[in-house]
PDB file of N, CA and C in Angstrom:
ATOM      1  N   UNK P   1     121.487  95.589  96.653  1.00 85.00           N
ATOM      2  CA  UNK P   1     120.397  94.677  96.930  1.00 85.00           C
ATOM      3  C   UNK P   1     119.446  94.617  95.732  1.00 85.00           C
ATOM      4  N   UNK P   2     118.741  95.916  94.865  1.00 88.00           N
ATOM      5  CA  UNK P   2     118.418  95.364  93.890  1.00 88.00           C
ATOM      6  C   UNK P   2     118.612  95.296  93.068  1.00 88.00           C
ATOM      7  N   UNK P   3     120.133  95.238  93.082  1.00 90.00           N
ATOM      8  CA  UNK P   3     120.887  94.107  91.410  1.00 90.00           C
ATOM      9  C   UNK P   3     120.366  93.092  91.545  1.00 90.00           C
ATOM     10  N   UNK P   4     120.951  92.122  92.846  1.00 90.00           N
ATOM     11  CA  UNK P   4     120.806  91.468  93.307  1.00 90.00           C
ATOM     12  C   UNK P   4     119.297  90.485  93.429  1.00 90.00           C
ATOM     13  N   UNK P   5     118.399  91.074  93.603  1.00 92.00           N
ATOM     14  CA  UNK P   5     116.616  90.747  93.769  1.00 92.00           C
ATOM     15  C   UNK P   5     116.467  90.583  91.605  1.00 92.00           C
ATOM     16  N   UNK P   6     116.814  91.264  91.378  1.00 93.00           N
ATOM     17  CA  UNK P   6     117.091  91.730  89.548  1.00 93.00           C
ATOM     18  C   UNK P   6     118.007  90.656  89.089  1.00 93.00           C
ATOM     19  N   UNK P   7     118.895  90.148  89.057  1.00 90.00           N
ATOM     20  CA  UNK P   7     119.487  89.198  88.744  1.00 90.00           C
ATOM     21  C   UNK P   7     119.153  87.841  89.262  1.00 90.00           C
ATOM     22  N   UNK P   8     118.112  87.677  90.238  1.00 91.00           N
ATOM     23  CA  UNK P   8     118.225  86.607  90.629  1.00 91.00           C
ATOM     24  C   UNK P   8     116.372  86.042  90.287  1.00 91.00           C
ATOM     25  N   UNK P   9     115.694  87.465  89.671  1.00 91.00           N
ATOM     26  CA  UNK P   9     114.426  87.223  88.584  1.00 91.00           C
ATOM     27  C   UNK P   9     115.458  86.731  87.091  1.00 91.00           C
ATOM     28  N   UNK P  10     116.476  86.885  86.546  1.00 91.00           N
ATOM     29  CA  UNK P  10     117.035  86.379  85.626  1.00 91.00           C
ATOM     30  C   UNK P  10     117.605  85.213  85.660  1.00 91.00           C
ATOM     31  N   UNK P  11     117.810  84.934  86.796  1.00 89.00           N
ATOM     32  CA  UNK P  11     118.253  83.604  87.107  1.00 89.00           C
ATOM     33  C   UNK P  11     119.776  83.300  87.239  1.00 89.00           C
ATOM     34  N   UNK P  12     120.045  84.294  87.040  1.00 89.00           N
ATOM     35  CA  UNK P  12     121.136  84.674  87.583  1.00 89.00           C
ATOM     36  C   UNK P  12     122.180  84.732  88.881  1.00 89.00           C
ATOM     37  N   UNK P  13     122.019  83.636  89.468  1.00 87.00           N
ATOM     38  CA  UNK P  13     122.094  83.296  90.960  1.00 87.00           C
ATOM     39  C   UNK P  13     123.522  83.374  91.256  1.00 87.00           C
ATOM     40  N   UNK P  14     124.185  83.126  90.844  1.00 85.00           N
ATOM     41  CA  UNK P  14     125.886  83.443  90.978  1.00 85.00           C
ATOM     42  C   UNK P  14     126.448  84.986  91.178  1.00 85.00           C
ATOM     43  N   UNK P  15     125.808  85.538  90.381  1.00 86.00           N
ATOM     44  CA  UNK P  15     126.081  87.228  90.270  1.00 86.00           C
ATOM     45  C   UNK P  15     124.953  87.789  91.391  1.00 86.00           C
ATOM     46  N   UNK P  16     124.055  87.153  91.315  1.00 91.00           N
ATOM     47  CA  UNK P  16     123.213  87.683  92.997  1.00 91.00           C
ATOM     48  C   UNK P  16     123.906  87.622  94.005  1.00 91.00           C
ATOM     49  N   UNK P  17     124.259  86.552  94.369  1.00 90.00           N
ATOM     50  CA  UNK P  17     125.021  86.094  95.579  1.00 90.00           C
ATOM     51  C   UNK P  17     126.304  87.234  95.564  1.00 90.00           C
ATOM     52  N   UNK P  18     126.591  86.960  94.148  1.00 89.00           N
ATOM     53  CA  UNK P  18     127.988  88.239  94.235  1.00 89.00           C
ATOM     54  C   UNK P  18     127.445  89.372  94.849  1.00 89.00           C
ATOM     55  N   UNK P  19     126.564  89.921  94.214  1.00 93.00           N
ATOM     56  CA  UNK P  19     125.789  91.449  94.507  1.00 93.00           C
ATOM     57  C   UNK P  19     125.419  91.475  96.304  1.00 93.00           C
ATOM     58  N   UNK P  20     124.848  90.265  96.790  1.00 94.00           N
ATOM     59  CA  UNK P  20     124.225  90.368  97.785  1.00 94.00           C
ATOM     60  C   UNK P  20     125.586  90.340  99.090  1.00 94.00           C
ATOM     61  N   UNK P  21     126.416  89.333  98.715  1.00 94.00           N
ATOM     62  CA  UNK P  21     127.956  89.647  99.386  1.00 94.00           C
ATOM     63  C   UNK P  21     128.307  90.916  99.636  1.00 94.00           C
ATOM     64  N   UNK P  22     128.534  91.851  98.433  1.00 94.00           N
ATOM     65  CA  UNK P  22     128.745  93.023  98.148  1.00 94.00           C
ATOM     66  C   UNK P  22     128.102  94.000  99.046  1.00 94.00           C
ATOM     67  N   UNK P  23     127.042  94.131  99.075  1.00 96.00           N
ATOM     68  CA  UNK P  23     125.709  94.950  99.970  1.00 96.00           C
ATOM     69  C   UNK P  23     126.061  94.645 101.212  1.00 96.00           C
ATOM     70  N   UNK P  24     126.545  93.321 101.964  1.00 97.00           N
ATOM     71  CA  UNK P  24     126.193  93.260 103.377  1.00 97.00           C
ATOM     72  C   UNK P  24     127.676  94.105 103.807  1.00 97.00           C
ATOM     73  N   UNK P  25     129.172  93.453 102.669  1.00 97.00           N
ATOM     74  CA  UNK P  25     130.281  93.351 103.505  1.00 97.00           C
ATOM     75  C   UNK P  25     130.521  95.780 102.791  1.00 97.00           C
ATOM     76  N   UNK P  26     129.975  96.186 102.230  1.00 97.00           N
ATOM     77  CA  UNK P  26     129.669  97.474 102.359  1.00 97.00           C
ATOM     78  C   UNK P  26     129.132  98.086 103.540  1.00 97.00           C
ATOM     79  N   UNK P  27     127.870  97.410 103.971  1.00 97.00           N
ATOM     80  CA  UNK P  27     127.137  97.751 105.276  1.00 97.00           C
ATOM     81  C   UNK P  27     127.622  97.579 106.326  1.00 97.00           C
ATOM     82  N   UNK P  28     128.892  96.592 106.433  1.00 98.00           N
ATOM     83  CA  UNK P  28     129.324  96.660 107.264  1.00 98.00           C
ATOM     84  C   UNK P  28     130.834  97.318 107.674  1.00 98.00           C
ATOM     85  N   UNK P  29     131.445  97.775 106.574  1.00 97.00           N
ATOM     86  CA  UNK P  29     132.498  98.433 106.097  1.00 97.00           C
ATOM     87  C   UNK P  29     131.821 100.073 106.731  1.00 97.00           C
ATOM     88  N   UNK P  30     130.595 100.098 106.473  1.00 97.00           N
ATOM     89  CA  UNK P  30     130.053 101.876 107.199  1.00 97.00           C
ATOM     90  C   UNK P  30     129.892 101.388 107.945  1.00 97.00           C
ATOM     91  N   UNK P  31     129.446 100.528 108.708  1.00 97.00           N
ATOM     92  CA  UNK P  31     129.350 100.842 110.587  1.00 97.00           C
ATOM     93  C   UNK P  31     130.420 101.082 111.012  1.00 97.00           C
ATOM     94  N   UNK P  32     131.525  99.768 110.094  1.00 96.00           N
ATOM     95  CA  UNK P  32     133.090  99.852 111.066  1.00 96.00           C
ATOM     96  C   UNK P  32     133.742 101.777 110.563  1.00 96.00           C
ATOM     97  N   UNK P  33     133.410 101.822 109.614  1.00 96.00           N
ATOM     98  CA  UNK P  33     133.408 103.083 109.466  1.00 96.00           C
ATOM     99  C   UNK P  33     133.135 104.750 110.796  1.00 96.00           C
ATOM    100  N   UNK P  34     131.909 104.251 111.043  1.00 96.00           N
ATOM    101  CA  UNK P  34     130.748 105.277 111.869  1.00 96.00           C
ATOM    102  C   UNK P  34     131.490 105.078 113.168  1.00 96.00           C
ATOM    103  N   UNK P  35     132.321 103.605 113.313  1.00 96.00           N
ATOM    104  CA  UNK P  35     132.728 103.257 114.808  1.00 96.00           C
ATOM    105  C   UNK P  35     134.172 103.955 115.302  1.00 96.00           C
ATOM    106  N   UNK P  36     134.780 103.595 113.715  1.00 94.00           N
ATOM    107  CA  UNK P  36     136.192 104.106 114.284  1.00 94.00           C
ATOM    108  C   UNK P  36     136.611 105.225 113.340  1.00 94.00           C
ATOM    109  N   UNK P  37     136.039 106.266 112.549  1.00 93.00           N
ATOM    110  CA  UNK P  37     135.785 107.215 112.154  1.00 93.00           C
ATOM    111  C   UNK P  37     137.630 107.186 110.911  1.00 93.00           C
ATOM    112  N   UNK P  38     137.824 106.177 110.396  1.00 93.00           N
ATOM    113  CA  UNK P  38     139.252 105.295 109.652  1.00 93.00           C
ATOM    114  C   UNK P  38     138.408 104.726 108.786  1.00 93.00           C
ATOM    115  N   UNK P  39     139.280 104.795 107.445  1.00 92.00           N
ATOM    116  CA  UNK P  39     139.051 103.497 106.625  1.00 92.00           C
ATOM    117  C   UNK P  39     139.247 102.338 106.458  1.00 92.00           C
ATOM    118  N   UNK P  40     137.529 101.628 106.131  1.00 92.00           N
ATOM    119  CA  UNK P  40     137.867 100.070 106.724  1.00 92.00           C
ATOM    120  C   UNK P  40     138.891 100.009 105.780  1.00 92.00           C
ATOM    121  N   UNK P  41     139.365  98.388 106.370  1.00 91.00           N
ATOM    122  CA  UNK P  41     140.285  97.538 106.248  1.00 91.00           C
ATOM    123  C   UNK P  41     140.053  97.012 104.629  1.00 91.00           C
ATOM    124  N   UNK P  42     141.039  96.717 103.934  1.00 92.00           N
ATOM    125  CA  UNK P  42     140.440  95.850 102.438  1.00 92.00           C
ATOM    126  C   UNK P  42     140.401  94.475 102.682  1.00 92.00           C
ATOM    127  N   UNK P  43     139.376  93.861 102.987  1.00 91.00           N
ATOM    128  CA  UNK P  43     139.427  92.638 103.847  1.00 91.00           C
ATOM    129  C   UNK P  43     137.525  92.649 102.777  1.00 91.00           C
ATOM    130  N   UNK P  44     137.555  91.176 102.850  1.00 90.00           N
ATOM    131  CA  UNK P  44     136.419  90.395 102.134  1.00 90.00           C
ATOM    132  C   UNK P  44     135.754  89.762 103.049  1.00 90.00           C
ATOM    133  N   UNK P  45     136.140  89.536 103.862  1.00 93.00           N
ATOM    134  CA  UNK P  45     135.969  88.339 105.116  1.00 93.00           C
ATOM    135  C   UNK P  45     134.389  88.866 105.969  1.00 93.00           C
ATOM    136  N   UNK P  46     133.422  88.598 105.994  1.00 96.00           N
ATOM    137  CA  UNK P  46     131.890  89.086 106.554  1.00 96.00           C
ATOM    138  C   UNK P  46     132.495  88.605 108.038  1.00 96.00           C
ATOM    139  N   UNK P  47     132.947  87.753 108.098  1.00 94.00           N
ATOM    140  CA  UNK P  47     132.888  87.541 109.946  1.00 94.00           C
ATOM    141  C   UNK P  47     134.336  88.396 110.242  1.00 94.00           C
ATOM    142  N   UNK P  48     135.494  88.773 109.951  1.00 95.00           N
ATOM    143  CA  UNK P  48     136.416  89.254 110.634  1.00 95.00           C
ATOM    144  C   UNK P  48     135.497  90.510 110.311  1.00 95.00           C
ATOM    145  N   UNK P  49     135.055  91.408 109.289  1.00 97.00           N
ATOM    146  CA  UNK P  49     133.914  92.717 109.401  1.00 97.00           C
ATOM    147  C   UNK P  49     133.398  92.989 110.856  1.00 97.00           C
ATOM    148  N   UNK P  50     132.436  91.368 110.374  1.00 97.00           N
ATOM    149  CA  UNK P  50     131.585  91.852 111.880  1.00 97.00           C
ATOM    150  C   UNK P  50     132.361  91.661 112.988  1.00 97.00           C
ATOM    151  N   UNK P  51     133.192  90.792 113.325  1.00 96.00           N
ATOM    152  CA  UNK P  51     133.735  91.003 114.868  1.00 96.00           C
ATOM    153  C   UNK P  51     134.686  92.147 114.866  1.00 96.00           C
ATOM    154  N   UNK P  52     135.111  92.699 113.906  1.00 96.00           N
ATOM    155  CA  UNK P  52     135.852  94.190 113.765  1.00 96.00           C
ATOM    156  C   UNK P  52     135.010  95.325 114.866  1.00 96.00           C
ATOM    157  N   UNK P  53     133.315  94.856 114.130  1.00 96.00           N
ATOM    158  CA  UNK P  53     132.460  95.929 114.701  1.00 96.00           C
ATOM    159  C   UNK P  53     132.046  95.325 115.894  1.00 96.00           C
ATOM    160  N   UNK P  54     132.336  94.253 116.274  1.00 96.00           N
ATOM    161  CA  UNK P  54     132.081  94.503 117.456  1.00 96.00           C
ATOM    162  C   UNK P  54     130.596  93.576 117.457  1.00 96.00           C
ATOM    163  N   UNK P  55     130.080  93.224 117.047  1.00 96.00           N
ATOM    164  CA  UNK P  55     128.751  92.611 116.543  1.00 96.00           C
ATOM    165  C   UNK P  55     128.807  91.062 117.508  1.00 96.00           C
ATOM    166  N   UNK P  56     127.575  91.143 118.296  1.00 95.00           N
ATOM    167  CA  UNK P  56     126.981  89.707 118.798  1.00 95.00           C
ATOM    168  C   UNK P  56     126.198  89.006 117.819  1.00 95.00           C
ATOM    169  N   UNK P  57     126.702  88.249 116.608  1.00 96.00           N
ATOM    170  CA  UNK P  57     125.681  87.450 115.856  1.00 96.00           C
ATOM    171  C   UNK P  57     125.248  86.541 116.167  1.00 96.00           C
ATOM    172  N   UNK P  58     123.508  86.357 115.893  1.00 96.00           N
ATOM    173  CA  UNK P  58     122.858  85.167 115.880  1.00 96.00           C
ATOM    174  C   UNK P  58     123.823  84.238 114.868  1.00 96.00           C
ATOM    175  N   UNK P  59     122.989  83.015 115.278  1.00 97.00           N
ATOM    176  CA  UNK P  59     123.739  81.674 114.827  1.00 97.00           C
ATOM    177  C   UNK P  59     123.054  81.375 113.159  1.00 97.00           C
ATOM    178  N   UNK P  60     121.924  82.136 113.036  1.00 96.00           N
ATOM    179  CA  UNK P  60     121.621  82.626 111.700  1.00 96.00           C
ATOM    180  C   UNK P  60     122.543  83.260 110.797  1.00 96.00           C
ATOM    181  N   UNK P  61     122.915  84.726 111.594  1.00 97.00           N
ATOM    182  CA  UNK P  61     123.588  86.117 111.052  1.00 97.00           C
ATOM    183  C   UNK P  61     124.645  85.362 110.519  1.00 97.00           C
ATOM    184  N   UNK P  62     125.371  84.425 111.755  1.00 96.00           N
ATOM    185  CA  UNK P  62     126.605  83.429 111.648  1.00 96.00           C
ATOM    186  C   UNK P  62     126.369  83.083 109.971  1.00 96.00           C
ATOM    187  N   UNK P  63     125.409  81.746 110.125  1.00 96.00           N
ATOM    188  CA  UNK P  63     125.442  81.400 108.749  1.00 96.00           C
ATOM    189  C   UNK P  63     125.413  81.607 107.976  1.00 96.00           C
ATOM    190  N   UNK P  64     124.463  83.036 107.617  1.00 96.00           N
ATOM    191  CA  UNK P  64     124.192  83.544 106.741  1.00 96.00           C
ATOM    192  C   UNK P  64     125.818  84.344 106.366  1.00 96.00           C
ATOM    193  N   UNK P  65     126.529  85.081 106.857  1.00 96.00           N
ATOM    194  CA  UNK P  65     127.970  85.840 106.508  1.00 96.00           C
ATOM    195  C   UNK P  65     128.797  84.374 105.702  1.00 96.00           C
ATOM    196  N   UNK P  66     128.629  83.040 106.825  1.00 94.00           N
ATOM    197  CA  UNK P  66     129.465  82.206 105.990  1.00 94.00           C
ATOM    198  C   UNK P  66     128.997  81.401 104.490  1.00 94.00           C
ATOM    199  N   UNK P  67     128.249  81.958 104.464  1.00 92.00           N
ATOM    200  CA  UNK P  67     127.280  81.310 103.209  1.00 92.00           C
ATOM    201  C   UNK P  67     127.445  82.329 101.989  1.00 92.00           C
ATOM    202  N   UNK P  68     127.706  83.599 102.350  1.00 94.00           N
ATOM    203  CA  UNK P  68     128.223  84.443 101.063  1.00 94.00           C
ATOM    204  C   UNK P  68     129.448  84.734 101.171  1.00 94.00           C
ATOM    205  N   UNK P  69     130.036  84.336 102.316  1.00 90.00           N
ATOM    206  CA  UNK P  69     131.455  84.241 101.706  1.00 90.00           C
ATOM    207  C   UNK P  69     132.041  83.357 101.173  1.00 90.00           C
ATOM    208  N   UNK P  70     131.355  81.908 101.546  1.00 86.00           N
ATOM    209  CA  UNK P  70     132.037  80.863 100.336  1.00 86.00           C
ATOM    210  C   UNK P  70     131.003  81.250  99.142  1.00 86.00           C
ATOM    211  N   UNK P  71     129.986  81.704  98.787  1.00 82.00           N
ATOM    212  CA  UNK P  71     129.494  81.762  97.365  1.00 82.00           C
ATOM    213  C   UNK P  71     130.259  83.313  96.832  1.00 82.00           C
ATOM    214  N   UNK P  72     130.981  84.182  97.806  1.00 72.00           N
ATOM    215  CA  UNK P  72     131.532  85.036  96.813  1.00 72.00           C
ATOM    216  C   UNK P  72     133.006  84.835  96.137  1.00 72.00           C
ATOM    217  N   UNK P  73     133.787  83.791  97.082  1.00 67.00           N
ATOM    218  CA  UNK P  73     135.097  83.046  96.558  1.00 67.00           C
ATOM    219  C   UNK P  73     134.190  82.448  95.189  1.00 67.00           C
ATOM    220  N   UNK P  74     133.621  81.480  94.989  1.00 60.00           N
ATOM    221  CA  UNK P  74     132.884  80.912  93.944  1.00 60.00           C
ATOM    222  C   UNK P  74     132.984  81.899  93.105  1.00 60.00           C
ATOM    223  N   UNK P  75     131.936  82.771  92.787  1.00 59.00           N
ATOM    224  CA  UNK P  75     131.939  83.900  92.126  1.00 59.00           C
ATOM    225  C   UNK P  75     132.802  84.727  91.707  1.00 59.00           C
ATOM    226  N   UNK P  76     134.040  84.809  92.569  1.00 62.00           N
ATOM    227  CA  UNK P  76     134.994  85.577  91.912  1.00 62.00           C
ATOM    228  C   UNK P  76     135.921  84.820  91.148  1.00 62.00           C
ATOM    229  N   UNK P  77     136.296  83.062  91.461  1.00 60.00           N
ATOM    230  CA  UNK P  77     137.150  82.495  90.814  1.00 60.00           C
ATOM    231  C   UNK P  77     136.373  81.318  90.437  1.00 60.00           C
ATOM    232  N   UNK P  78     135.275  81.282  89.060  1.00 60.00           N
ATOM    233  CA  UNK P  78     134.456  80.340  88.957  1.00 60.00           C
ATOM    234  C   UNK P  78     135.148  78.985  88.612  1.00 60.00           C
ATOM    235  N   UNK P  79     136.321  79.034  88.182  1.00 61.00           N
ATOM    236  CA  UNK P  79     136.975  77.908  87.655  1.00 61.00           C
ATOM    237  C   UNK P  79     136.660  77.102  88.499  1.00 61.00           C
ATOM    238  N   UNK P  80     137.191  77.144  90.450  1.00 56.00           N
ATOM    239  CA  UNK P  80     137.071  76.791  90.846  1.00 56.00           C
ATOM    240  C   UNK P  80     135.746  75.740  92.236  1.00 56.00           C
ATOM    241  N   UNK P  81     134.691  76.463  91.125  1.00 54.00           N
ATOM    242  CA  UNK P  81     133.604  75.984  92.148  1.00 54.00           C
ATOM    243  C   UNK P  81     132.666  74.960  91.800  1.00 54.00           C
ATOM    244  N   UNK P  82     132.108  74.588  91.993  1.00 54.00           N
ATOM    245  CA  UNK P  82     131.450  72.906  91.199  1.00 54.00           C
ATOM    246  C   UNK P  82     130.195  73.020  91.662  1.00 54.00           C
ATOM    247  N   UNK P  83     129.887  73.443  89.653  1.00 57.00           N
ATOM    248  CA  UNK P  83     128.251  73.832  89.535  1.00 57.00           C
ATOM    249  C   UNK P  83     127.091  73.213  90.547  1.00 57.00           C
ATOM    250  N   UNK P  84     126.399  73.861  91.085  1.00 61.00           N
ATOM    251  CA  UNK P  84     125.203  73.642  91.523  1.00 61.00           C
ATOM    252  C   UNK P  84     124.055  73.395  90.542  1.00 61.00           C
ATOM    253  N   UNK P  85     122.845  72.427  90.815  1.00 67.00           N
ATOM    254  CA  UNK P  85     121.689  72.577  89.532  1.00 67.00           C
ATOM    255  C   UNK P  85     120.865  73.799  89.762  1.00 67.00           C
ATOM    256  N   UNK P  86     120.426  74.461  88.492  1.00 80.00           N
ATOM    257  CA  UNK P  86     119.650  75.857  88.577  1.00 80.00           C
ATOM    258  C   UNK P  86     118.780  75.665  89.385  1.00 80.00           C
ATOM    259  N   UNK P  87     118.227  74.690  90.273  1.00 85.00           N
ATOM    260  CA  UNK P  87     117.007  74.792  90.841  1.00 85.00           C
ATOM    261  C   UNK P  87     117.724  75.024  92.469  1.00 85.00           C
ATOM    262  N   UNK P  88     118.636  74.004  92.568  1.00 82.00           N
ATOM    263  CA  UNK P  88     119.456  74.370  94.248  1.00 82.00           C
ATOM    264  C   UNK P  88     119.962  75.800  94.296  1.00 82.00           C
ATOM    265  N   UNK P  89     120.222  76.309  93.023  1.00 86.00           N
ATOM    266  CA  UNK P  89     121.038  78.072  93.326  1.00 86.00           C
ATOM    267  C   UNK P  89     119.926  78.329  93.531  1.00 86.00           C
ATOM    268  N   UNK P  90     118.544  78.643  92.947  1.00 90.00           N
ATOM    269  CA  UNK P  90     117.118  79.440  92.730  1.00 90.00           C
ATOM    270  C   UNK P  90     116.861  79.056  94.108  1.00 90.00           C
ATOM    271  N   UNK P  91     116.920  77.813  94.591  1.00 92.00           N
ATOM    272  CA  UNK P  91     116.150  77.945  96.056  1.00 92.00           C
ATOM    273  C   UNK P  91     116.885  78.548  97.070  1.00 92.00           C
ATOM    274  N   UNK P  92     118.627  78.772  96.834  1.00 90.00           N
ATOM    275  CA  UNK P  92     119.820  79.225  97.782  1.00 90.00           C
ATOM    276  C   UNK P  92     119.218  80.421  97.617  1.00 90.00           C
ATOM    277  N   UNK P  93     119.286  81.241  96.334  1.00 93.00           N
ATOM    278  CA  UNK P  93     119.280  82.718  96.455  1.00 93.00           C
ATOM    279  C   UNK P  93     118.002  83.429  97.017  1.00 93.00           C
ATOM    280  N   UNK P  94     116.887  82.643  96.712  1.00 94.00           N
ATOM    281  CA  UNK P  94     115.848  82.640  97.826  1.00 94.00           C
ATOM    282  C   UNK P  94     115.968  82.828  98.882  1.00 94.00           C
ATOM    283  N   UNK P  95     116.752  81.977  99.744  1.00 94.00           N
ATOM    284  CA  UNK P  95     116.717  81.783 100.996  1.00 94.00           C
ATOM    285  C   UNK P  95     117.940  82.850 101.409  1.00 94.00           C
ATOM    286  N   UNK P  96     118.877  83.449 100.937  1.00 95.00           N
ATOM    287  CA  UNK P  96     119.842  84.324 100.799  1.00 95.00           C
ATOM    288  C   UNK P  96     119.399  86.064 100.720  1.00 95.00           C
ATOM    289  N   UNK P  97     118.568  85.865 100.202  1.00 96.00           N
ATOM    290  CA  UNK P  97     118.263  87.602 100.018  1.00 96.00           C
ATOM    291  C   UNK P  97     117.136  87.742 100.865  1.00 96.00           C
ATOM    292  N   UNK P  98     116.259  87.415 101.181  1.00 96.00           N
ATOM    293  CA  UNK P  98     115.716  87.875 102.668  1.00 96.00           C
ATOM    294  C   UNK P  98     116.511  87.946 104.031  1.00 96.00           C
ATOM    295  N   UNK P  99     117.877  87.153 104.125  1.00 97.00           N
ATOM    296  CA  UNK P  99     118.461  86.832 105.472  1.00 97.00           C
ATOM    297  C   UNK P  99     119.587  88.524 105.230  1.00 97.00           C
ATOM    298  N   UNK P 100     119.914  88.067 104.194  1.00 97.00           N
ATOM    299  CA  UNK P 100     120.825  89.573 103.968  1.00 97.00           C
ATOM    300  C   UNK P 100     119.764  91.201 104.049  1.00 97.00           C
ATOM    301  N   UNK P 101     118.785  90.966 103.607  1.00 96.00           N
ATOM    302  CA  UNK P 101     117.747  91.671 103.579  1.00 96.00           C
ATOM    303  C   UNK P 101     117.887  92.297 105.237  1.00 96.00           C
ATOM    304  N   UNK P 102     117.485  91.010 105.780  1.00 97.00           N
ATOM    305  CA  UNK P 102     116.788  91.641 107.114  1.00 97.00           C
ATOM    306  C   UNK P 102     118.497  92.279 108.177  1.00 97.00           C
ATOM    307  N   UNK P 103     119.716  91.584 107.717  1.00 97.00           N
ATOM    308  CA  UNK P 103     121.099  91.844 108.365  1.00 97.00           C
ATOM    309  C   UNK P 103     121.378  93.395 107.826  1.00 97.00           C
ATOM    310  N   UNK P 104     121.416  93.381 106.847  1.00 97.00           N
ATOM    311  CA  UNK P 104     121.245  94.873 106.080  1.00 97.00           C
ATOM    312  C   UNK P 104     120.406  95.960 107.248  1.00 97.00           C
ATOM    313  N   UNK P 105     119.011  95.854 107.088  1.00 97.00           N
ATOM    314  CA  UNK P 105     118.566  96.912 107.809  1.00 97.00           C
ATOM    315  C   UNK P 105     118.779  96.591 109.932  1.00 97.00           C
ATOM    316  N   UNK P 106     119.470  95.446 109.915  1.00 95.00           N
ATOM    317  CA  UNK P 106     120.353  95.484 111.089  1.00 95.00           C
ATOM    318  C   UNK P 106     121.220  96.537 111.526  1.00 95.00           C
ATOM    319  N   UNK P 107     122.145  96.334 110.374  1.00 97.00           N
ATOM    320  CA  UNK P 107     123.128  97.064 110.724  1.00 97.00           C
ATOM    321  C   UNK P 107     123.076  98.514 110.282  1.00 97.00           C
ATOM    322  N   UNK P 108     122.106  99.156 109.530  1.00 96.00           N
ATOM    323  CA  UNK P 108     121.616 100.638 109.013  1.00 96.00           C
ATOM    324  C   UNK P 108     121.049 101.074 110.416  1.00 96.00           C
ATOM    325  N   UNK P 109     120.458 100.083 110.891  1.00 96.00           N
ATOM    326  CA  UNK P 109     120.339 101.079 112.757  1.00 96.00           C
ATOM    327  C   UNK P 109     120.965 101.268 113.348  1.00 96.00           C
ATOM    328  N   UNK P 110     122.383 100.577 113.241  1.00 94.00           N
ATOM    329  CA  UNK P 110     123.618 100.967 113.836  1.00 94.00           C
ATOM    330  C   UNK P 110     124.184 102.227 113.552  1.00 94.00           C
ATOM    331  N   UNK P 111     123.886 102.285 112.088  1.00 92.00           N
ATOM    332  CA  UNK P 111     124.620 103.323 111.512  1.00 92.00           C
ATOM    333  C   UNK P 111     124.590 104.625 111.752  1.00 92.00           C
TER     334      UNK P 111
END
């Protein structure tokens, strides 16, 4: 998370989103962890994670998992993604790292 908050004062909004992907589908890799006492699955996927664990998401939580998982496909294979202007990423990653923010210490009470 603060690569993430740190890269995205650089402007760096592509590699945030990466970072911030990273942080949630970890956080949720230890609950599924804490639940079934096995190593998670190698799976990228934020919604097969959370329904792994078992998780009732808001229609927020919803969006928010599907919103860094298409910006972490982006991020990992940039060829394929079709630039955004620096001001639409700056206002995405905005709106991205408080929602992961607050899902984060969601799921740390689980933990």
């Amino acid at each position: 998370m603060i690569s993430a908050e740190g890269l995205q004062r650089l402007g760096q909004h592509m590699h945030a989103i990466f970072f911030l992907q990273q942080a949630v589908e970890k956080s949720l890799k230890a609950l599924l962890l804490k639940q079934t006492e096995s190593e998670p699955p190698r799976i990228h996927s934020l919604r097969n994670l959370a329904e792994r664990c078992g998780l009732n998401l808001t229609a927020e939580q919803t969006l928010l998992l599907e919103n860094l998982n298409d910006y972490y496909v982006e991020s990992r294979y940039p060829g394929d993604w079709v630039e955004e202007s620096s001001e639409v990423m700056a206002e995405e990653v905005a709106r991205l790292i408080p929602a992961a923010k607050e899902f984060i210490q969601c799921l740390r009470s689980l933990i």
